[in-house]
Tab-separated table of C-alpha atoms and ligand atoms in Angstrom:
chain	number	residue	atom	x	y	z
A	1	MET	CA	-33.777	-23.667	-1.245
A	2	LYS	CA	-33.549	-24.296	-4.862
A	3	ILE	CA	-30.509	-22.462	-6.142
A	4	LEU	CA	-29.497	-21.994	-9.835
A	5	ILE	CA	-25.827	-21.294	-10.643
A	6	THR	CA	-25.098	-20.184	-14.156
A	7	GLY	CA	-21.536	-20.716	-14.957
A	8	GLY	CA	-21.466	-23.161	-12.156
A	9	ALA	CA	-18.839	-25.473	-13.873
A	10	GLY	CA	-16.306	-22.816	-13.711
A	11	PHE	CA	-13.699	-21.902	-11.033
A	12	ILE	CA	-16.033	-19.707	-8.819
A	13	GLY	CA	-19.177	-21.186	-9.563
A	14	SER	CA	-18.103	-24.751	-8.681
A	15	HIS	CA	-17.035	-23.571	-5.128
A	16	ILE	CA	-20.366	-21.888	-4.621
A	17	ALA	CA	-22.313	-25.021	-5.889
A	18	ASN	CA	-20.109	-27.097	-3.553
A	19	TYR	CA	-20.885	-24.994	-0.439
A	20	TYR	CA	-24.697	-25.018	-1.108
A	21	ASN	CA	-24.768	-28.593	-1.833
A	22	GLU	CA	-22.850	-29.642	1.167
A	23	GLU	CA	-25.314	-27.412	3.242
A	24	GLY	CA	-28.018	-29.420	1.922
A	25	HIS	CA	-29.756	-27.061	-0.620
A	26	GLU	CA	-30.894	-28.327	-4.018
A	27	VAL	CA	-28.274	-26.970	-6.365
A	28	PHE	CA	-28.805	-26.708	-10.185
A	29	VAL	CA	-25.982	-25.675	-12.663
A	30	LEU	CA	-26.341	-24.341	-16.046
A	31	ASP	CA	-23.240	-24.297	-17.810
A	32	ASN	CA	-22.210	-24.919	-21.737
A	33	LEU	CA	-18.699	-25.942	-20.435
A	34	ALA	CA	-17.065	-23.400	-22.776
A	35	SER	CA	-14.636	-22.319	-19.970
A	36	GLY	CA	-15.901	-24.742	-17.188
A	37	TYR	CA	-15.445	-28.308	-16.393
A	38	ARG	CA	-18.014	-31.122	-15.578
A	39	GLU	CA	-15.464	-32.465	-13.224
A	40	ASN	CA	-15.486	-29.383	-11.118
A	41	ILE	CA	-19.048	-30.386	-10.119
A	42	SER	CA	-18.927	-34.132	-10.041
A	43	PHE	CA	-21.186	-33.679	-7.028
A	44	ILE	CA	-23.830	-32.608	-9.057
A	45	ASP	CA	-26.044	-35.351	-10.738
A	46	GLU	CA	-27.305	-35.297	-14.366
A	47	SER	CA	-30.814	-34.156	-13.410
A	48	HIS	CA	-29.406	-31.107	-11.851
A	49	PHE	CA	-26.885	-30.246	-14.527
A	50	PHE	CA	-28.219	-28.467	-17.616
A	51	ASN	CA	-25.727	-28.410	-20.439
A	52	VAL	CA	-27.285	-25.170	-21.848
A	53	ASP	CA	-25.797	-22.077	-23.764
A	54	VAL	CA	-26.966	-19.176	-21.554
A	55	CYS	CA	-27.895	-17.371	-24.649
A	56	ASP	CA	-30.488	-19.870	-25.363
A	57	LYS	CA	-33.538	-17.988	-24.658
A	58	GLU	CA	-36.007	-20.613	-24.965
A	59	LYS	CA	-34.314	-23.290	-22.825
A	60	VAL	CA	-33.478	-20.707	-20.082
A	61	GLU	CA	-37.174	-19.631	-20.002
A	62	THR	CA	-38.266	-23.306	-19.713
A	63	LEU	CA	-35.980	-24.016	-17.005
A	64	VAL	CA	-37.072	-21.037	-14.852
A	65	LYS	CA	-40.555	-21.686	-15.462
A	66	THR	CA	-40.100	-25.299	-14.474
A	67	HIS	CA	-38.002	-25.135	-11.488
A	68	GLN	CA	-39.043	-21.778	-9.886
A	69	PHE	CA	-35.514	-21.277	-8.337
A	70	ASN	CA	-35.343	-19.373	-4.961
A	71	VAL	CA	-31.987	-18.177	-5.579
A	72	VAL	CA	-30.273	-17.399	-9.061
A	73	ILE	CA	-26.524	-16.711	-9.135
A	74	HIS	CA	-25.576	-15.611	-12.518
A	75	LEU	CA	-22.013	-16.130	-13.524
A	76	ALA	CA	-22.185	-17.388	-16.742
A	77	ALA	CA	-20.086	-14.967	-19.221
A	78	VAL	CA	-17.224	-14.775	-21.568
A	79	VAL	CA	-14.734	-14.447	-18.589
A	80	SER	CA	-11.530	-13.583	-20.656
A	81	VAL	CA	-10.816	-9.956	-21.426
A	82	VAL	CA	-8.983	-10.887	-24.321
A	83	ASP	CA	-11.872	-12.789	-25.878
A	84	THR	CA	-14.128	-9.679	-25.363
A	85	VAL	CA	-11.570	-7.628	-27.319
A	86	ASN	CA	-11.237	-10.314	-30.069
A	87	ASP	CA	-15.013	-10.558	-30.338
A	88	PRO	CA	-16.959	-7.695	-28.850
A	89	ILE	CA	-20.261	-8.479	-30.654
A	90	TYR	CA	-20.448	-12.172	-29.676
A	91	SER	CA	-19.263	-11.410	-25.731
A	92	ASN	CA	-21.848	-8.652	-25.563
A	93	LYS	CA	-24.574	-11.105	-26.647
A	94	VAL	CA	-23.337	-13.345	-23.516
A	95	ASN	CA	-22.446	-10.815	-21.065
A	96	ILE	CA	-25.284	-8.274	-21.635
A	97	ASP	CA	-28.153	-9.694	-23.640
A	98	ALA	CA	-28.200	-13.002	-21.752
A	99	THR	CA	-28.009	-11.338	-18.520
A	100	LEU	CA	-31.007	-9.103	-19.388
A	101	ASN	CA	-32.808	-12.227	-20.578
A	102	MET	CA	-31.900	-13.873	-17.178
A	103	LEU	CA	-33.558	-11.001	-15.316
A	104	GLU	CA	-36.457	-10.686	-17.529
A	105	VAL	CA	-37.499	-14.408	-17.375
A	106	ASN	CA	-37.076	-14.230	-13.574
A	107	ARG	CA	-39.365	-11.319	-13.620
A	108	GLN	CA	-42.093	-12.855	-15.914
A	109	TYR	CA	-41.944	-16.322	-14.659
A	110	ASN	CA	-40.565	-16.792	-11.298
A	111	THR	CA	-42.883	-16.408	-8.206
A	112	GLN	CA	-40.363	-17.982	-5.770
A	113	LEU	CA	-37.298	-15.636	-6.348
A	114	LYS	CA	-35.554	-14.656	-3.000
A	115	LYS	CA	-32.428	-13.365	-4.584
A	116	PHE	CA	-30.831	-12.832	-7.922
A	117	ILE	CA	-26.899	-12.022	-7.940
A	118	PHE	CA	-24.966	-10.933	-10.942
A	119	ALA	CA	-21.142	-11.259	-11.052
A	120	SER	CA	-19.588	-7.938	-11.933
A	121	SER	CA	-15.951	-7.054	-11.671
A	122	ALA	CA	-13.527	-4.566	-10.392
A	123	ALA	CA	-12.589	-4.217	-14.039
A	124	VAL	CA	-15.344	-1.578	-14.258
A	125	TYR	CA	-13.076	0.937	-12.380
A	126	GLY	CA	-10.235	0.841	-14.960
A	127	ASN	CA	-7.203	2.958	-14.364
A	128	ASP	CA	-8.672	5.791	-12.061
A	129	PRO	CA	-5.828	6.141	-9.402
A	130	GLN	CA	-8.213	6.869	-6.554
A	131	LEU	CA	-8.161	4.233	-3.829
A	132	PRO	CA	-9.646	2.476	-2.224
A	133	LYS	CA	-12.410	1.758	-4.788
A	134	ASN	CA	-15.910	2.228	-3.612
A	135	THR	CA	-19.041	1.992	-5.667
A	136	GLN	CA	-19.051	5.822	-6.025
A	137	SER	CA	-15.774	5.989	-7.453
A	138	LEU	CA	-15.257	6.770	-11.190
A	139	VAL	CA	-16.237	4.052	-13.536
A	140	GLN	CA	-13.783	3.977	-16.424
A	141	PRO	CA	-14.151	0.722	-18.444
A	142	GLU	CA	-11.104	-0.153	-20.520
A	143	SER	CA	-12.308	-3.304	-22.452
A	144	PRO	CA	-15.516	-4.541	-23.812
A	145	TYR	CA	-15.409	-6.902	-20.861
A	146	ALA	CA	-15.499	-3.960	-18.427
A	147	ILE	CA	-18.223	-2.321	-20.297
A	148	GLN	CA	-20.303	-5.541	-20.473
A	149	LYS	CA	-20.012	-6.153	-16.843
A	150	TYR	CA	-21.102	-2.720	-16.077
A	151	ALA	CA	-24.002	-2.767	-18.182
A	152	GLY	CA	-24.951	-6.091	-16.467
A	153	GLU	CA	-24.720	-4.811	-13.007
A	154	GLN	CA	-26.738	-1.727	-14.030
A	155	TYR	CA	-29.657	-3.822	-15.403
A	156	THR	CA	-29.525	-6.066	-12.349
A	157	LYS	CA	-29.714	-2.906	-10.108
A	158	MET	CA	-32.401	-1.393	-12.246
A	159	TYR	CA	-34.556	-4.570	-12.103
A	160	HIS	CA	-34.934	-3.910	-8.581
A	161	HIS	CA	-35.826	-0.358	-8.803
A	162	LEU	CA	-38.211	-0.815	-11.768
A	163	TYR	CA	-39.813	-4.099	-10.980
A	164	ASP	CA	-38.821	-4.910	-7.408
A	165	LEU	CA	-36.739	-7.781	-8.390
A	166	PRO	CA	-34.566	-9.006	-5.296
A	167	THR	CA	-31.154	-8.550	-7.115
A	168	THR	CA	-27.668	-7.724	-6.096
A	169	ALA	CA	-24.582	-7.076	-8.170
A	170	LEU	CA	-21.185	-7.847	-6.939
A	171	ARG	CA	-18.008	-6.557	-8.115
A	172	PHE	CA	-15.349	-9.192	-7.626
A	173	PHE	CA	-11.773	-8.132	-7.072
A	174	ASN	CA	-8.877	-10.679	-7.743
A	175	VAL	CA	-10.329	-13.982	-6.753
A	176	TYR	CA	-7.685	-16.957	-6.299
A	177	GLY	CA	-7.909	-20.532	-5.148
A	178	PRO	CA	-8.152	-24.290	-5.931
A	179	LYS	CA	-9.544	-25.014	-9.511
A	180	GLN	CA	-8.636	-21.684	-11.017
A	181	ASP	CA	-7.392	-22.315	-14.425
A	182	PRO	CA	-3.870	-21.095	-15.245
A	183	ASN	CA	-3.743	-21.865	-18.910
A	184	SER	CA	-4.118	-18.503	-20.552
A	185	PRO	CA	-1.623	-15.605	-20.357
A	186	TYR	CA	-4.332	-13.618	-18.806
A	187	SER	CA	-5.467	-16.013	-16.094
A	188	GLY	CA	-5.255	-14.760	-12.513
A	189	VAL	CA	-1.368	-14.184	-11.683
A	190	ILE	CA	-1.580	-16.449	-8.581
A	191	SER	CA	-2.732	-19.469	-10.646
A	192	ILE	CA	-0.060	-18.810	-13.273
A	193	MET	CA	2.588	-18.559	-10.493
A	194	LYS	CA	1.549	-21.797	-8.995
A	195	ARG	CA	1.734	-23.654	-12.291
A	196	GLN	CA	5.268	-22.168	-12.757
A	197	PHE	CA	6.324	-23.220	-9.266
A	198	ASP	CA	4.833	-26.751	-9.714
A	199	ASN	CA	6.943	-27.257	-13.012
A	200	ASP	CA	10.129	-25.329	-12.159
A	201	ALA	CA	9.335	-22.852	-15.147
A	202	SER	CA	10.430	-19.258	-14.975
A	203	PHE	CA	7.902	-16.724	-14.057
A	204	THR	CA	7.652	-13.302	-15.839
A	205	PHE	CA	6.873	-10.067	-13.990
A	206	TYR	CA	5.127	-7.540	-16.296
A	207	GLY	CA	6.330	-4.314	-14.865
A	208	ASP	CA	8.411	-4.172	-11.434
A	209	GLY	CA	6.204	-6.415	-9.561
A	210	GLU	CA	5.363	-3.634	-7.118
A	211	GLN	CA	1.849	-3.286	-8.611
A	212	THR	CA	-0.613	-4.447	-5.976
A	213	ARG	CA	-3.925	-6.086	-6.031
A	214	ASP	CA	-6.788	-6.808	-3.515
A	215	PHE	CA	-6.424	-10.724	-3.610
A	216	VAL	CA	-9.475	-12.499	-2.148
A	217	TYR	CA	-9.586	-16.201	-1.395
A	218	ILE	CA	-12.331	-18.306	-2.883
A	219	LYS	CA	-13.834	-19.211	0.545
A	220	ASP	CA	-14.192	-15.555	1.644
A	221	LEU	CA	-15.948	-14.886	-1.645
A	222	VAL	CA	-18.212	-17.575	-1.168
A	223	ASN	CA	-18.907	-16.366	2.386
A	224	ALA	CA	-19.528	-12.901	1.053
A	225	ILE	CA	-22.234	-14.412	-1.425
A	226	THR	CA	-23.966	-16.403	1.266
A	227	ARG	CA	-24.231	-13.243	3.279
A	228	VAL	CA	-25.785	-11.389	0.583
A	229	VAL	CA	-28.236	-14.130	-0.364
A	230	GLU	CA	-29.526	-13.912	3.134
A	231	ASN	CA	-29.742	-10.132	3.310
A	232	GLU	CA	-32.763	-8.362	1.983
A	233	ALA	CA	-31.457	-4.871	2.672
A	234	THR	CA	-28.758	-5.503	-0.149
A	235	HIS	CA	-31.727	-5.474	-2.796
A	236	GLY	CA	-30.883	-3.047	-5.511
A	237	GLN	CA	-27.295	-2.571	-4.357
A	238	VAL	CA	-23.907	-2.868	-6.066
A	239	LEU	CA	-21.103	-4.194	-3.732
A	240	ASN	CA	-17.405	-4.753	-3.807
A	241	VAL	CA	-16.142	-8.142	-2.948
A	242	GLY	CA	-12.496	-8.093	-1.798
A	243	THR	CA	-10.606	-8.078	1.460
A	244	GLY	CA	-9.668	-4.310	1.885
A	245	ASN	CA	-5.987	-5.228	1.780
A	246	LYS	CA	-3.683	-4.959	-1.129
A	247	THR	CA	-0.516	-7.088	-1.787
A	248	SER	CA	2.104	-6.828	-4.498
A	249	VAL	CA	2.889	-9.336	-7.101
A	250	LYS	CA	6.415	-9.507	-5.864
A	251	ASP	CA	5.184	-10.126	-2.214
A	252	ILE	CA	3.111	-12.979	-3.726
A	253	PHE	CA	6.304	-14.373	-5.381
A	254	ASN	CA	8.289	-14.062	-2.160
A	255	ALA	CA	5.642	-16.026	-0.318
A	256	PHE	CA	5.654	-18.751	-2.962
A	257	GLU	CA	9.322	-19.066	-2.449
A	258	LYS	CA	9.027	-19.463	1.141
A	259	SER	CA	6.187	-22.160	0.816
A	260	TYR	CA	8.128	-24.102	-1.916
A	261	HIS	CA	11.353	-23.773	-0.118
A	262	LYS	CA	12.959	-22.873	-3.417
A	263	SER	CA	13.807	-19.941	-5.556
A	264	LEU	CA	12.635	-19.665	-8.879
A	265	ALA	CA	14.001	-18.221	-12.077
A	266	HIS	CA	12.187	-14.965	-13.086
A	267	GLN	CA	12.441	-12.036	-15.515
A	268	PHE	CA	10.886	-8.645	-15.904
A	269	GLU	CA	9.145	-7.472	-18.972
A	270	PRO	CA	7.505	-4.102	-19.601
A	271	ALA	CA	4.017	-3.610	-17.919
A	272	ARG	CA	1.027	-4.675	-19.915
A	273	LYS	CA	-0.752	-2.069	-21.751
A	274	GLY	CA	-3.554	-0.610	-19.644
A	275	ASP	CA	-2.198	-2.455	-16.557
A	276	VAL	CA	-3.650	-1.127	-13.225
A	277	ARG	CA	-0.943	-0.066	-10.747
A	278	HIS	CA	-2.822	-0.375	-7.594
A	279	SER	CA	-6.016	-1.777	-6.573
A	280	VAL	CA	-8.038	-2.394	-3.436
A	281	ALA	CA	-11.599	-2.501	-2.532
A	282	ASP	CA	-13.586	-0.528	0.161
A	283	ILE	CA	-15.832	-3.304	1.634
A	284	THR	CA	-17.305	-1.290	4.259
A	285	PRO	CA	-20.854	-2.071	3.032
A	286	LEU	CA	-20.236	-5.822	3.082
A	287	LYS	CA	-18.810	-5.566	6.576
A	288	GLU	CA	-21.803	-3.761	7.659
A	289	ILE	CA	-23.812	-6.884	6.810
A	290	GLY	CA	-21.590	-9.150	8.931
A	291	TYR	CA	-18.764	-10.191	6.382
A	292	THR	CA	-15.301	-10.290	7.498
A	293	PRO	CA	-12.507	-11.853	5.542
A	294	GLN	CA	-11.300	-15.037	7.315
A	295	TYR	CA	-8.142	-15.483	5.124
A	296	THR	CA	-5.141	-13.249	5.177
A	297	ILE	CA	-3.139	-13.474	1.820
A	298	ASN	CA	-0.682	-15.844	3.763
A	299	SER	CA	-3.322	-18.063	5.146
A	300	GLY	CA	-5.152	-18.270	1.887
A	301	LEU	CA	-2.037	-18.922	0.043
A	302	GLU	CA	-1.196	-21.769	2.416
A	303	GLU	CA	-4.252	-23.241	1.812
A	304	TYR	CA	-4.187	-23.039	-1.865
A	305	LEU	CA	-0.812	-24.315	-2.166
A	306	ASN	CA	-1.328	-27.311	0.062
A	307	SER	CA	-4.714	-28.210	-1.430
B	401	UD1	C1	-8.036	-8.250	-13.197
B	401	UD1	C2	-8.768	-9.328	-13.974
B	401	UD1	C3	-9.137	-8.883	-15.431
B	401	UD1	C4	-9.657	-7.317	-15.345
B	401	UD1	C5	-8.670	-6.524	-14.635
B	401	UD1	C6	-9.178	-5.078	-14.389
B	401	UD1	C7	-8.227	-11.375	-13.189
B	401	UD1	C8	-7.576	-12.820	-13.413
B	401	UD1	N1	-8.146	-10.521	-14.130
B	401	UD1	O1	-6.715	-8.210	-13.834
B	401	UD1	O2	-10.064	-9.644	-15.977
B	401	UD1	O3	-9.654	-6.797	-16.655
B	401	UD1	O4	-8.569	-6.997	-13.195
B	401	UD1	O5	-9.133	-4.581	-13.072
B	401	UD1	O6	-8.762	-11.285	-12.067
B	401	UD1	N2	1.118	-10.396	-13.898
B	401	UD1	C9	2.622	-10.813	-14.032
B	401	UD1	N3	2.847	-12.009	-14.439
B	401	UD1	C10	1.824	-12.950	-15.268
B	401	UD1	C11	0.631	-12.515	-15.016
B	401	UD1	C12	0.161	-11.156	-14.412
B	401	UD1	O7	3.385	-9.868	-13.734
B	401	UD1	O8	2.161	-13.898	-15.556
B	401	UD1	C13	0.612	-9.300	-13.392
B	401	UD1	C14	-0.315	-8.413	-14.307
B	401	UD1	O9	0.513	-7.619	-15.345
B	401	UD1	C15	-0.878	-7.512	-13.170
B	401	UD1	C16	-0.866	-8.446	-11.971
B	401	UD1	O10	0.013	-9.357	-12.005
B	401	UD1	O11	-0.130	-6.294	-12.916
B	401	UD1	C17	-2.196	-9.060	-11.793
B	401	UD1	O12	-2.629	-9.577	-12.918
B	401	UD1	P1	-4.087	-10.490	-13.187
B	401	UD1	O13	-4.023	-11.617	-12.300
B	401	UD1	O14	-4.102	-10.673	-14.456
B	401	UD1	O15	-5.147	-9.411	-12.607
B	401	UD1	P2	-5.418	-8.107	-13.099
B	401	UD1	O16	-4.493	-7.401	-13.937
B	401	UD1	O17	-5.764	-7.329	-11.829
């Protein structure tokens, strides 16, 4: 298959690219390297790498017309919540306008499309306490990022209902694994913790550390994506991607101490504004198409920390 991954030089995209490349598919990556790294996808040669801004409508149109991709996995986005708060207008262009354009050029010019996947986020659920989160749960966006992801996924869904485009939107929960960039205070907590343990630098708990998340190992997320790509019954759907289990930040910290055979200095600061207390995904619909997480939090952490 010819597979286009937008944002394919980032943490998640590079793992998906690697998987399909090793499976012998023809993988193309579109990435402007704003938050991705060319080194993440050194296995992709220059003829399959497009250093293109996803907002560049003409270039995106030409690429879709020329290559007639069978699968489009659309991950390119302003991925930092804080960046969307600081610049809602620009991030709206990237996260909503460019998504709509990607759908539209595929509708108009791609006769070979078998699946279009859009990466949404658990952020759309916001602070509603009902658990587990399923796709009928209340949507309560708390940031431009969450609004933009919600708009993107709803356009994605609508393009199936209106135009019969084979689309699926996936709400990613807390993904972790090798290549996740720890270098922003709002990076995934597991990547930050790893950096602190590697450097013997103290770790800050925001809140009491008892807050929980559904941490999903990157290989499970890739597995979920491959299932959805192959499944026509998921056209027009929005699905959670997580594990169905929740783990507290403190339990992660304890697992790190065990794995590193050392204790690490740490302190507690007030919980972040708007922080979600507990989060866990209902993944029943994904299980119905044959997905079962292969990693527990312990086996995922073990593989990550030894990678
Ligand atoms: C995640 C998303 C975020 C989204 C939010 C909405 C990631 C990386 N972030 O945030 O984009 O808006 O879901 O559901 O997936 N923590 C610490 N110390 C640290 C860093 C974090 O105690 O140094 C705490 C946080 O306050 C939070 C928990 O760890 O309570 C998890 O943090 P994080 O990995 O940023 O994920 P979310 O808060 O779930």
